[in-house]
XYZ file of C-alpha atoms in Angstrom:
640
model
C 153.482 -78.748 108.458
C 156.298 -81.441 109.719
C 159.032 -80.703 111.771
C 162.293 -81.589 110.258
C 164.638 -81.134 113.037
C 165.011 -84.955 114.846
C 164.674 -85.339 118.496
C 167.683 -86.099 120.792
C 167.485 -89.841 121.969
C 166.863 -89.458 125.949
C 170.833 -89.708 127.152
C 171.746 -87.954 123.426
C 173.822 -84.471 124.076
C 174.551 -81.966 121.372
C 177.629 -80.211 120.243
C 177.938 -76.527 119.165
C 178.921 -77.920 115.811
C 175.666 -79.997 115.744
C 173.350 -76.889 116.950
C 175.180 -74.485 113.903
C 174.540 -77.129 111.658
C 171.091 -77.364 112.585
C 170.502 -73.835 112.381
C 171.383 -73.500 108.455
C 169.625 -76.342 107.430
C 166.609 -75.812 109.119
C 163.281 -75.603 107.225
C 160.656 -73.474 108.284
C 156.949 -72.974 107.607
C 155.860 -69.564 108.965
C 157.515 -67.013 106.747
C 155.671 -68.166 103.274
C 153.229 -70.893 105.119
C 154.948 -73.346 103.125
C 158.355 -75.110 104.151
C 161.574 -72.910 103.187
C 164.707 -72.485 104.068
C 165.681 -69.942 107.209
C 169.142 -69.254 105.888
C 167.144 -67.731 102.496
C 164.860 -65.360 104.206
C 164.859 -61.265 104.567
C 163.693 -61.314 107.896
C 165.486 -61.669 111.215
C 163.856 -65.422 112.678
C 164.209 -66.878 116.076
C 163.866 -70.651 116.048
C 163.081 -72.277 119.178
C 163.909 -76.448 119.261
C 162.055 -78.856 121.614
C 165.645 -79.513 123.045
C 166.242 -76.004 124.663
C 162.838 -75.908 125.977
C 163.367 -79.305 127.492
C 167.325 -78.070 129.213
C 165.323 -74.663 130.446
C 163.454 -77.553 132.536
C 160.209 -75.236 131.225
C 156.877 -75.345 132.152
C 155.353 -72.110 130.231
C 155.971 -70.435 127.289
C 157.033 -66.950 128.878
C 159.852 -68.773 130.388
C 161.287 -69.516 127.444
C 160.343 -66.371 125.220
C 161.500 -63.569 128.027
C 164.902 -64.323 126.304
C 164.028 -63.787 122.782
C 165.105 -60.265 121.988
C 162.180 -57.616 120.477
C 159.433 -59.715 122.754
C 158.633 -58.900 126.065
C 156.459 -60.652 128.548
C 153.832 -59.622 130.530
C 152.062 -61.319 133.346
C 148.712 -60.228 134.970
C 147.977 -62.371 137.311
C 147.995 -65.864 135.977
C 147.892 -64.379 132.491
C 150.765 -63.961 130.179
C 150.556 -61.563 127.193
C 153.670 -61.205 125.033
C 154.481 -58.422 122.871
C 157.057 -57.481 120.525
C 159.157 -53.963 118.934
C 157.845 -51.167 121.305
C 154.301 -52.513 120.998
C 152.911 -51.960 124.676
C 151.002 -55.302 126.362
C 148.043 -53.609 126.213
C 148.113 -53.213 122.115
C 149.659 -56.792 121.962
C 147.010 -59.459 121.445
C 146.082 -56.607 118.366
C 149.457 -56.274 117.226
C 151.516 -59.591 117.356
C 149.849 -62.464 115.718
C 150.069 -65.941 117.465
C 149.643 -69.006 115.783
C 149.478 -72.706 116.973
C 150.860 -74.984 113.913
C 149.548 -71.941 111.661
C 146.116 -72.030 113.637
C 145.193 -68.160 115.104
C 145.168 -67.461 118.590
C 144.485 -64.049 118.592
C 140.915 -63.227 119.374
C 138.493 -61.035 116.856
C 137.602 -59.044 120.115
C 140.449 -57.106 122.750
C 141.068 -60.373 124.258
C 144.526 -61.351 124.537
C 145.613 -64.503 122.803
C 145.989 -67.250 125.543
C 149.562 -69.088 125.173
C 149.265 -70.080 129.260
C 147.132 -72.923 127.566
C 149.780 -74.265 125.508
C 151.247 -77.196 127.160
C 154.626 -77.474 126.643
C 155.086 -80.697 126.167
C 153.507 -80.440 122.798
C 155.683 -77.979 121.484
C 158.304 -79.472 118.818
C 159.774 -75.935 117.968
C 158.675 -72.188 117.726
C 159.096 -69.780 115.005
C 159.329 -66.120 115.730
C 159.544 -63.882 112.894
C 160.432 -60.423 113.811
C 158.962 -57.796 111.803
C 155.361 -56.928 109.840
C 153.645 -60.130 108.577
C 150.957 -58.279 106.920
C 151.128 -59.488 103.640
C 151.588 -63.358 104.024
C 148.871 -63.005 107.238
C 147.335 -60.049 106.709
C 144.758 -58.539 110.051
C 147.215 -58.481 113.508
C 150.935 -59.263 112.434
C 152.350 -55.638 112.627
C 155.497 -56.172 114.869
C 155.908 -60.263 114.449
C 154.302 -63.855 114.207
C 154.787 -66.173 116.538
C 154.206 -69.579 115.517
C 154.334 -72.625 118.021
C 154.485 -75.935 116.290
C 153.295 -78.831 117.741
C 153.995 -82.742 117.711
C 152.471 -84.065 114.676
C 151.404 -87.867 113.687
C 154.627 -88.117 112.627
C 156.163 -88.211 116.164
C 155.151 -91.573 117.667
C 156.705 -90.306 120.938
C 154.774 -90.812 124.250
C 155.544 -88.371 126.882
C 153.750 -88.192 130.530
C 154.262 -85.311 132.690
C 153.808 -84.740 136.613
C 154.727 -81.272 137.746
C 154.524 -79.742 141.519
C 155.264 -76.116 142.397
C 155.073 -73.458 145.200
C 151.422 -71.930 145.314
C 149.562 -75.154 145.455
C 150.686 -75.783 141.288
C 149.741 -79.758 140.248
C 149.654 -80.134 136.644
C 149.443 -84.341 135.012
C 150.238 -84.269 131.474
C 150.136 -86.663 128.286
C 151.249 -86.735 124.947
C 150.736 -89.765 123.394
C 151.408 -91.215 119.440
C 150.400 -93.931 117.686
C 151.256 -95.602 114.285
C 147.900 -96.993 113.200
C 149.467 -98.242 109.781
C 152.004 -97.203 107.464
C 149.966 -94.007 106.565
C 147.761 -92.585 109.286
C 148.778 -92.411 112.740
C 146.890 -90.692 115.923
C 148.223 -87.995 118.580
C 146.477 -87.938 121.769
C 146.978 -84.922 124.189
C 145.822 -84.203 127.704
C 146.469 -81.538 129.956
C 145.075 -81.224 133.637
C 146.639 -77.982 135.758
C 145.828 -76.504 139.231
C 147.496 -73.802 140.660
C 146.935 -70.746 143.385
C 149.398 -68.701 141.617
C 150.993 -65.862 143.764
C 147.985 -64.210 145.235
C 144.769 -64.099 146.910
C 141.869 -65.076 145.201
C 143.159 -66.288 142.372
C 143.311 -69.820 142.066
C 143.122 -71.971 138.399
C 141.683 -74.745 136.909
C 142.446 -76.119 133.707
C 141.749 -79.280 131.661
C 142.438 -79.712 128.081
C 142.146 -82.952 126.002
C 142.632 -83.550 122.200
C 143.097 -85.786 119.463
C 144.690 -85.563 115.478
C 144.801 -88.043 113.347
C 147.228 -87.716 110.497
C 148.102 -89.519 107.146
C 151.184 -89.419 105.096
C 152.127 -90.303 101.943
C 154.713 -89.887 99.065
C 152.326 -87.114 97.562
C 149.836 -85.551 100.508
C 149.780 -85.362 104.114
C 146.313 -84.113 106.338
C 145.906 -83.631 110.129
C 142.383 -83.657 111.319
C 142.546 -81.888 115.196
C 140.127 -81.626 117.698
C 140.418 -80.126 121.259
C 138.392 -79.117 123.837
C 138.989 -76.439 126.865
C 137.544 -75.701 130.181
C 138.757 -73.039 132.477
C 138.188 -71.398 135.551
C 139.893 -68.834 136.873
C 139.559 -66.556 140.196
C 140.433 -63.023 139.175
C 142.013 -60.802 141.629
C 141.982 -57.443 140.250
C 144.517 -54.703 140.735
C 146.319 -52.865 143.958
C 146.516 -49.106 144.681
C 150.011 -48.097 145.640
C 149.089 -48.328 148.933
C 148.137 -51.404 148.917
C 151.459 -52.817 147.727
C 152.876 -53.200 150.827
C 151.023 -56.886 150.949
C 151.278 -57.356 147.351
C 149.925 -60.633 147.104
C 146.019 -59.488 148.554
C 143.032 -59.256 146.786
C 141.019 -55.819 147.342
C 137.453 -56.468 148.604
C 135.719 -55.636 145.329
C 136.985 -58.317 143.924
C 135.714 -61.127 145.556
C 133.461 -61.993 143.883
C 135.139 -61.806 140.454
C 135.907 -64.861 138.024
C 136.225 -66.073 134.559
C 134.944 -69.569 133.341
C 135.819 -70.560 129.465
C 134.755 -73.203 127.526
C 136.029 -73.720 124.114
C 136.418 -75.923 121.608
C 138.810 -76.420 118.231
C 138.771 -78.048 115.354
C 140.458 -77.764 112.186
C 141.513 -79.342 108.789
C 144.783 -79.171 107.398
C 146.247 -80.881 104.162
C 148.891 -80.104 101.790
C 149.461 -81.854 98.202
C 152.372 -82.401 95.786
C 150.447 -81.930 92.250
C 152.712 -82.235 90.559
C 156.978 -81.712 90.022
C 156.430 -78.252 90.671
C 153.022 -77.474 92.011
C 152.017 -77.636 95.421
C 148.705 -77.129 96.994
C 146.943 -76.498 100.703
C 144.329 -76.076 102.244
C 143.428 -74.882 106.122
C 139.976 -74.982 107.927
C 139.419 -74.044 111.273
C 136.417 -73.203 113.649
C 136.511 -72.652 116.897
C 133.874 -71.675 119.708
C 134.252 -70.357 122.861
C 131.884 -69.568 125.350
C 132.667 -67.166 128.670
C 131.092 -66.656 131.466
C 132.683 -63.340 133.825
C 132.285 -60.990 136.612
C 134.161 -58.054 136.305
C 134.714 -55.081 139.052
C 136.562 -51.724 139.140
C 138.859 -50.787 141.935
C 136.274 -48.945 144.312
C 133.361 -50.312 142.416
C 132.458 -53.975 142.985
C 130.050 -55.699 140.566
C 127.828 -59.047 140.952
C 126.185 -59.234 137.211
C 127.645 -62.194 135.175
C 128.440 -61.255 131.824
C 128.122 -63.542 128.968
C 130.569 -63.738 126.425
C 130.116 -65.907 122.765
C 132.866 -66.068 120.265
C 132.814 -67.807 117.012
C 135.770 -67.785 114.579
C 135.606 -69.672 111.118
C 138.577 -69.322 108.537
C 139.363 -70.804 105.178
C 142.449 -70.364 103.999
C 143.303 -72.028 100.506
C 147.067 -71.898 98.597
C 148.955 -72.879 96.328
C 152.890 -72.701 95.939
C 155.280 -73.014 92.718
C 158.307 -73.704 92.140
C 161.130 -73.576 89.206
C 164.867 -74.621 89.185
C 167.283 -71.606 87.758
C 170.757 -71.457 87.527
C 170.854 -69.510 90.406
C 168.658 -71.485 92.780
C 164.813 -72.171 93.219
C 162.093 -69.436 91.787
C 158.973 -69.737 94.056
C 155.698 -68.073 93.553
C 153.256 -68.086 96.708
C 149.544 -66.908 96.458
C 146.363 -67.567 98.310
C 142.970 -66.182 99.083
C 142.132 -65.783 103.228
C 138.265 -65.683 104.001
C 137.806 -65.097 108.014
C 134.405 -64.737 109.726
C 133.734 -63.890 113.369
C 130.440 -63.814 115.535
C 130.772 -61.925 118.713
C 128.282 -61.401 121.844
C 128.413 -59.784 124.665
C 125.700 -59.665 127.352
C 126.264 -56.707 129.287
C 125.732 -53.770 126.515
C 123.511 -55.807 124.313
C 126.124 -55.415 121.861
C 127.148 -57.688 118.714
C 129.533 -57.617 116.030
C 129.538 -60.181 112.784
C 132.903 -59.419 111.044
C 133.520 -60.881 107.864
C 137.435 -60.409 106.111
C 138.071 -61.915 102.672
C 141.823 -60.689 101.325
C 144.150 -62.479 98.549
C 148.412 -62.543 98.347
C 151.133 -63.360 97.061
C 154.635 -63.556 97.545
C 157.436 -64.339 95.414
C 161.130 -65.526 96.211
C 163.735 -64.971 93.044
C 166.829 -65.497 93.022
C 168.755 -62.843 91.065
C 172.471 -64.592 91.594
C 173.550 -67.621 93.574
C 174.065 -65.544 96.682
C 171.474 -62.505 95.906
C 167.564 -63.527 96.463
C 164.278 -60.879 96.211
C 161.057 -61.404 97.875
C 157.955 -59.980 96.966
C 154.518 -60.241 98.668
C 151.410 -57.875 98.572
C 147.834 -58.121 100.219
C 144.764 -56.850 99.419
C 141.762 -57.007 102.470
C 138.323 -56.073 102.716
C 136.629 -56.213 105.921
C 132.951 -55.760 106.959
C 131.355 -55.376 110.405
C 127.445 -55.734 110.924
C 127.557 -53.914 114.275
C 124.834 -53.801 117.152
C 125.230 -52.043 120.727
C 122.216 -51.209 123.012
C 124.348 -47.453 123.772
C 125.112 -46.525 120.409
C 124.145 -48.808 117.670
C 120.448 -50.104 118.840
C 119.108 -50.706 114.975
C 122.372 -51.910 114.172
C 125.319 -50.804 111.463
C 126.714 -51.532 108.485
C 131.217 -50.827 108.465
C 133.236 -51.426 105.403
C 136.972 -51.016 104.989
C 139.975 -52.157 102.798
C 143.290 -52.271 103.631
C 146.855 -53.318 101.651
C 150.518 -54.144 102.368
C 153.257 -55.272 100.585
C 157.213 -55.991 101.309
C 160.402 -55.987 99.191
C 163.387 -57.588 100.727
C 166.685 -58.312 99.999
C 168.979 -60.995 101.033
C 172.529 -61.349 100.423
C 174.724 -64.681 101.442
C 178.016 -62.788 101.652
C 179.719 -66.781 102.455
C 179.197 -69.877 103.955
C 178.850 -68.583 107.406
C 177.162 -64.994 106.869
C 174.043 -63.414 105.436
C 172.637 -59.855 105.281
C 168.933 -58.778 104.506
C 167.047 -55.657 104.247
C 163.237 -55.332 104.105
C 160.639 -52.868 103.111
C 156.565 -53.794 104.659
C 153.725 -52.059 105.013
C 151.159 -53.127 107.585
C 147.672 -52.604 108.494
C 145.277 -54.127 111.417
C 141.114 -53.624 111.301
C 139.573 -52.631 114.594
C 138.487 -55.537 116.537
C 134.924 -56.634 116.807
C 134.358 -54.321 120.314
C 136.668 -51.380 119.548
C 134.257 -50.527 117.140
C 131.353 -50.252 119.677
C 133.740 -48.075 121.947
C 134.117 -45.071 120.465
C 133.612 -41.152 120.688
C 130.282 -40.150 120.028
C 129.450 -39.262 116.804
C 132.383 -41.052 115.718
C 131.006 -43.698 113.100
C 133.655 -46.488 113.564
C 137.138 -46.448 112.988
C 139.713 -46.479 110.214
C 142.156 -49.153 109.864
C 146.051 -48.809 111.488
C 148.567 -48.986 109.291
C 152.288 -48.384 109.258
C 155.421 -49.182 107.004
C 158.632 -50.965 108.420
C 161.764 -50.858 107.276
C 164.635 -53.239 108.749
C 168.135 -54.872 108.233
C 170.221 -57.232 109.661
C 172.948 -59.540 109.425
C 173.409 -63.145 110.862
C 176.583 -65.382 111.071
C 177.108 -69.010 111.979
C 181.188 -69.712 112.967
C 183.560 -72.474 114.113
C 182.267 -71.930 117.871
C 179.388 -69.339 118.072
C 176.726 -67.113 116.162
C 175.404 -63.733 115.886
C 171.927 -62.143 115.070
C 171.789 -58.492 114.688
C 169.132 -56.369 113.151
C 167.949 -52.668 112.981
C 164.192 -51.906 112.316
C 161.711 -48.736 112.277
C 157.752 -48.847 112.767
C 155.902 -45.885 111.986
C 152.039 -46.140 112.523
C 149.573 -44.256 111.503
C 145.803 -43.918 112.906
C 147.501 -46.007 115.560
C 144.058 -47.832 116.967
C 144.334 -47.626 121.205
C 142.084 -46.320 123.955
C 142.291 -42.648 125.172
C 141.495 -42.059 128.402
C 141.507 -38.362 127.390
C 138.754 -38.856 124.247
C 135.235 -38.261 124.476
C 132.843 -41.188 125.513
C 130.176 -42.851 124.010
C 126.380 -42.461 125.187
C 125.639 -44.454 128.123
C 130.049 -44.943 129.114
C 130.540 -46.591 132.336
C 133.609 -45.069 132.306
C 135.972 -42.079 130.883
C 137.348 -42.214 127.678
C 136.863 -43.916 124.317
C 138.831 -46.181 121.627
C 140.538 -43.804 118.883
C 142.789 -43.615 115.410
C 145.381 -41.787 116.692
C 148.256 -39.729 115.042
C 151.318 -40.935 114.067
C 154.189 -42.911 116.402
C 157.447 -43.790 115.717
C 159.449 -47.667 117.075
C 163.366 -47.325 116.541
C 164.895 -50.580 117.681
C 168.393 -52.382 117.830
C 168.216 -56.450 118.372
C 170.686 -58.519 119.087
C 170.955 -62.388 119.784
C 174.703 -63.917 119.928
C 175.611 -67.298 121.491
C 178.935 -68.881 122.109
C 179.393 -72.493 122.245
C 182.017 -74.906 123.970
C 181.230 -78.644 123.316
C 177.566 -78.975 124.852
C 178.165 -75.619 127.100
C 176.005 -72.808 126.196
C 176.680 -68.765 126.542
C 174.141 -66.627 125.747
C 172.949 -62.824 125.495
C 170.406 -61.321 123.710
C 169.440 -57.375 123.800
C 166.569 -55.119 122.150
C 166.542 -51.427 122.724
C 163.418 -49.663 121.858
C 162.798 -45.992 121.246
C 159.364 -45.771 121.176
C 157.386 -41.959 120.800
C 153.787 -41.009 119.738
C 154.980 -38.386 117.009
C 152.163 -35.624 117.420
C 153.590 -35.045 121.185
C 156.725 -36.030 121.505
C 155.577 -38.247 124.306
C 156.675 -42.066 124.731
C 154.657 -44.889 124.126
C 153.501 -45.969 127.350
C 154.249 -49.582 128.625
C 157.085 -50.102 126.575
C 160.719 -50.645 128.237
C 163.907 -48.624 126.531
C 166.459 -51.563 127.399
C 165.641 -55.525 127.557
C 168.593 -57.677 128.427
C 168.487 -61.896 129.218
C 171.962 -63.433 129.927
C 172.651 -66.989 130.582
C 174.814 -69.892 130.551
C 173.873 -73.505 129.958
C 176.719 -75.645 131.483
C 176.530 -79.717 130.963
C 178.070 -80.577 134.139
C 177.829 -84.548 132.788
C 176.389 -86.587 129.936
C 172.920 -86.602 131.193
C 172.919 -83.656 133.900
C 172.477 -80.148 133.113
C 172.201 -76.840 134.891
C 171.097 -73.404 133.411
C 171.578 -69.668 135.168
C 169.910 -67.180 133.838
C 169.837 -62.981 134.375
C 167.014 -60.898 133.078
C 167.038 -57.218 133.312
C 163.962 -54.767 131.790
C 164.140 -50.965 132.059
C 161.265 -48.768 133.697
C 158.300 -47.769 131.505
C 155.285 -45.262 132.063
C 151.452 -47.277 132.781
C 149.762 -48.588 129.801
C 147.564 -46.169 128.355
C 149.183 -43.257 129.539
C 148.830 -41.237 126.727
C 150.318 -37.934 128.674
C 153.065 -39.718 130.339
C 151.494 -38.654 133.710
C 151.389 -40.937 135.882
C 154.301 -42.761 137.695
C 156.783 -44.717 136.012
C 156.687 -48.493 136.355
C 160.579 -49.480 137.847
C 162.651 -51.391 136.217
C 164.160 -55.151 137.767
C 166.492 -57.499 137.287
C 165.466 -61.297 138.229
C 167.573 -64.326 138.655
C 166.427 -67.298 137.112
C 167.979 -71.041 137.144
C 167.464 -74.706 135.918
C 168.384 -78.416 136.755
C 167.524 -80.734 134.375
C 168.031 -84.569 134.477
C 167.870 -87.354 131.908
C 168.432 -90.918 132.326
C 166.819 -93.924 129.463
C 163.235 -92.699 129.384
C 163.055 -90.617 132.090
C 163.598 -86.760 132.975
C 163.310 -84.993 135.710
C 163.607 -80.623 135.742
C 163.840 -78.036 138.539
C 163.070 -74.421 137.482
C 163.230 -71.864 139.942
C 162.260 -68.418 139.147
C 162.731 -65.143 140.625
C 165.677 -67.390 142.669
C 166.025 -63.895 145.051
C 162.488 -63.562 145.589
C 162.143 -60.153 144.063
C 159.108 -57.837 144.250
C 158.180 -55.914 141.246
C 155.457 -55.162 139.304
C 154.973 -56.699 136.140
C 152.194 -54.657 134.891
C 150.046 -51.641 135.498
C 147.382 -49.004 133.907
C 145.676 -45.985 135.072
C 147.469 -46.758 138.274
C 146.285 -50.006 139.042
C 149.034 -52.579 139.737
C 149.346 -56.372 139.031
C 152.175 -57.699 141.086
C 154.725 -60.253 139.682
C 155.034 -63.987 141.236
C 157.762 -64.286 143.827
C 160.118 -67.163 144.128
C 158.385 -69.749 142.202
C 159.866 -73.540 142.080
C 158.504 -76.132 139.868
C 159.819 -79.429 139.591
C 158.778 -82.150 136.675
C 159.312 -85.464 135.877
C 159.186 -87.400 132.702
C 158.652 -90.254 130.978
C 159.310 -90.285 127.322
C 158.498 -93.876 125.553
């Protein structure tokens, strides 16, 4: 999985001319996991370069992806989930899958997958594909796939960081290649962060180190990676509203509360020309993660440490082929996905081993020069050998099957402009605890799924482009927790994880960007429409209106500055069901950038929330997590 898009040389600028360019001929991995070409796809795709990240003078991912349009970010705490098409944060990290160079990380239980651990540095490009993924990835990729790809060993770039921020934030950095001979070559990559963040009792600690080696020839490449992760974290809990008028306290039952994780990663990744028109690859991951947590209520403080064990295996084998036509390149995909999850958890006694095996395919054919069809389908079985002290004490056997397919359409009306159209079905399984969580005498639950439909159009011209798309979600057995629903024997606490009925996602996206020489203007917009169908009720935690503005002005040849507006509409509490409780407000933030380069060195200033705005960022049930104020990081550098 190479990157094909070149780095800019250290005092190199780029011309809107250059960036259209780039965007046509781009080659992507994520929407067949093989490379293909963006312009040729039915499906509207984001693409994220290493350059933009670098004149956003960013230091986390949800700087750069609040001003994607169909994703919104949400922060508890030191703790960034990101969700996409009128999915709510809550359902996210079930929802939206999130890959690291094709590597999950989304969790098998309701944990959210972590992207605060991805240090930017690493990150060559990302690829966001909006829309169900369900066939090519099958379990978690209703609304999108994100995909973050990293430097590989074909980068022999070395890049040291030193960042410093408000709230105590010190992070040292490394990223560091090495040609070892004309075929394998070695990527080291460190990562040591410290921060306060905004309030009380809730200071971080993070170190990360890791190592791939990588060979290349004419007919194969492999990456062998290994990293290792240990974090500790100070949780602070949520506020009542009356405790917002110091927003950045911790309540007293918290004190005590924490969350140390150690994990490690490895995988195996090789792909192989067999021949003129077979290609083959193979991916093998394992990763392990131990946790150790205390976790209170608001009025009800707790002082037992819970232990948490994951272990996720995967072996995913493919093969891709490929035919010339008159008309363009006929490819067949297809590949068999076996997944396997252990999961323990201290406090109810309760353990899950979840096995999924599912097979695909997808085709691309081209039915004229400018006319192409995709086809892809999925079939899934999953299996979950389930044990919980409350409801499951001798243990239980849960089997389910799932499918999903897509048909899409893409038409290249010229040189500059393309139209698509897409049918999908999706599905997700319940995750590895849900299934422990439910009503009782409810024998685990059915799987989610839903069918999307979507079209858009995208143009690149003399001086600007345009992304626009339409879409519809419709779920149904939608998997979520109801407050409302009967509890399980032995609940700490109201309420139960359900199938629900049917809801409903309308949504309008839109992404257009005008250039002038190396000068940026930029908007993007998503409205969502988002009701549970059975009610007529909204979906909670999703906003109506999501709107980034900004302009990227390059004031010299190496001196930049960005200016960016964000605006998201109000939206009722997560898991309010009954749309009872009080709205969350909407806000608008101010965000801006300096960035620097000179020879080998850089040096960024990001300032967020410039106005120093209070707002909340996320709540449920009434509990409130409160949204950093002014934060100001600077970074320098060195790129070798």
């Amino acid at each position: 999985m190479s990157c094909l898009t070149q780095p800019l040389l250290a005092n190199e600028t780029i011309t809107s001319k250059q960036r259209i360019e780039q965007d046509t001929e781009t080659v992507i991995i994520t929407t067949s996991r093989f490379e293909s070409q963006v312009n040729q796809l039915p499906s509207h795709v984001t693409i994220i370069t290493k350059q933009e990240i670098e004149r956003l003078s960013a230091t986390d991912l949800s700087q750069v992806l609040r001003r994607v349009p169909g994703i919104q970010v949400s922060n508890t705490n030191g703790k960034t989930s990101v969700s996409m098409r009128g999915i709510s944060a809550s359902q996210a990290g079930s929802n939206v899958l999130v890959l690291v160079d094709g590597q999950r990380l989304n969790k098998t239980d309701l944990a959210s997958p972590d992207i605060d651990t991805i240090n930017i540095i690493n990150i060559e490009r990302i690829e966001i594909i909006q829309g169900a993924g369900s066939s090519l990835y099958g379990d978690q990729a209703v609304a999108g796939v994100i995909n973050i790809i990293t430097q590989s060993g074909q980068k022999q770039t070395k890049t040291l960081r030193y960042a410093q921020g408000r709230f105590d934030h010190k992070q040292t950095a490394g990223n560091l290649g090495f040609q070892i001979d004309e075929q394998w070559s070695l990527v080291i990559k460190g990562n040591k962060k410290e921060t306060d963040n905004y309030r009380d009792h809730n200071e971080l600690k993070n170190n990360q180190l890791g190592a791939e080696l990588f060979y290349q020839d004419n007919q194969q490449q492999w990456r062998f990676l290994h990293r290792t992760r240990n974090e500790t974290q100070q949780t602070p809990g949520a506020l009542l509203e009356s405790d917002l008028d110091d927003r950045r306290q911790s309540r007293p039952e918290f004190a005590s509360d924490y969350v140390s994780t150690d994990e490690d990663y490895s995988r195996i990744f090789g792909q192989s020309n067999l021949n003129s028109n077979w290609q083959f690859a193979l991916d093998v991951n394992h990763q392990e993660s131990d946790i150790q947590s205390i976790n209170s209520f608001i009025n009800f403080a707790t002082f037992n440490v819970n232990q948490t064990r994951r272990s996720q295996s995967s072996v995913y084998p493919r093969v891709k082929g490929s035919w010339d036509t008159d008309n363009g390149p006929l490819q067949w995909i297809t590949g068999f996905d076996y997944d396997k999850a252990d999961y323990e958890f201290s406090l109810l006694a309760r353990s899950n081993e979840q096995t999924m095996e599912s097979v695909y395919s997808q085709f691309y054919w081209p039915l004229s020069t400018n006319f192409q069809l995709e086809l892809a389908g999925r079939l899934a079985e999953v299996e979950d050998q389930l044990t919980d002290a409350a409801l499951y004490p001798q243990g239980v056997v849960l089997d389910n099957s799932a499918s999903a397919y897509d048909v899409g359409f893409s038409y290249q009306f010229n040189s500059a402009t393309k139209g698509f159209i897409r049918y999908s079905n999706n599905y997700r399984f319940a995750k590895v605890d849900e299934q422990a969580y439910t009503s009782d005498g409810v024998l685990g639950l059915e799987p989610q799924t839903g069918i999307s439909l979507e079209a858009g159009v995208s143009g690149q011209f003399e001086s600007s482009s345009l992304q626009a798309s339409v879409y519809q979600l419709k779920l149904e057995d939608e998997i979520f927790f109801d407050p409302s629903a009967t509890p399980p024997a032995g609940a700490f606490f109201p309420g139960a994880n359900v199938n629900g009925g049917e809801s409903t996602r309308l949504g309008l996206l839109l992404d257009y960007r005008y250039f002038l020489d190396e000068n940026e203007l930029g908007l993007t917009y998503h409205w969502a429409d988002a009701d549970i169908e059975s009610s007529d009720l909204a979906v909670p935690g999703v906003s109506e209106n999501t709107v980034t503005a900004w302009f990227d002005w390059q004031l010299t040849s190496d001196f930049s500055w960005y200016l960016e507006t964000f605006y998201r509409d109000e939206r009722y509490q997560e898991g309010d069901t009954t749309n009872t409780f009080s709205k969350v407000g909407g806000y608008s933030l101010l965000n801006s950038a300096l960035y620097w380069q000179l020879d080998n060195a850089r040096l960024g200033l990001r300032v967020d929330n410039l106005l120093d705005k209070e707002y909340i960022d996320y709540a449920q049930f009434n509990g409130y997590y409160p949204a950093k104020g002014q934060d100001i990081i600077v970074t320098f550098d060195l790129v070798f």
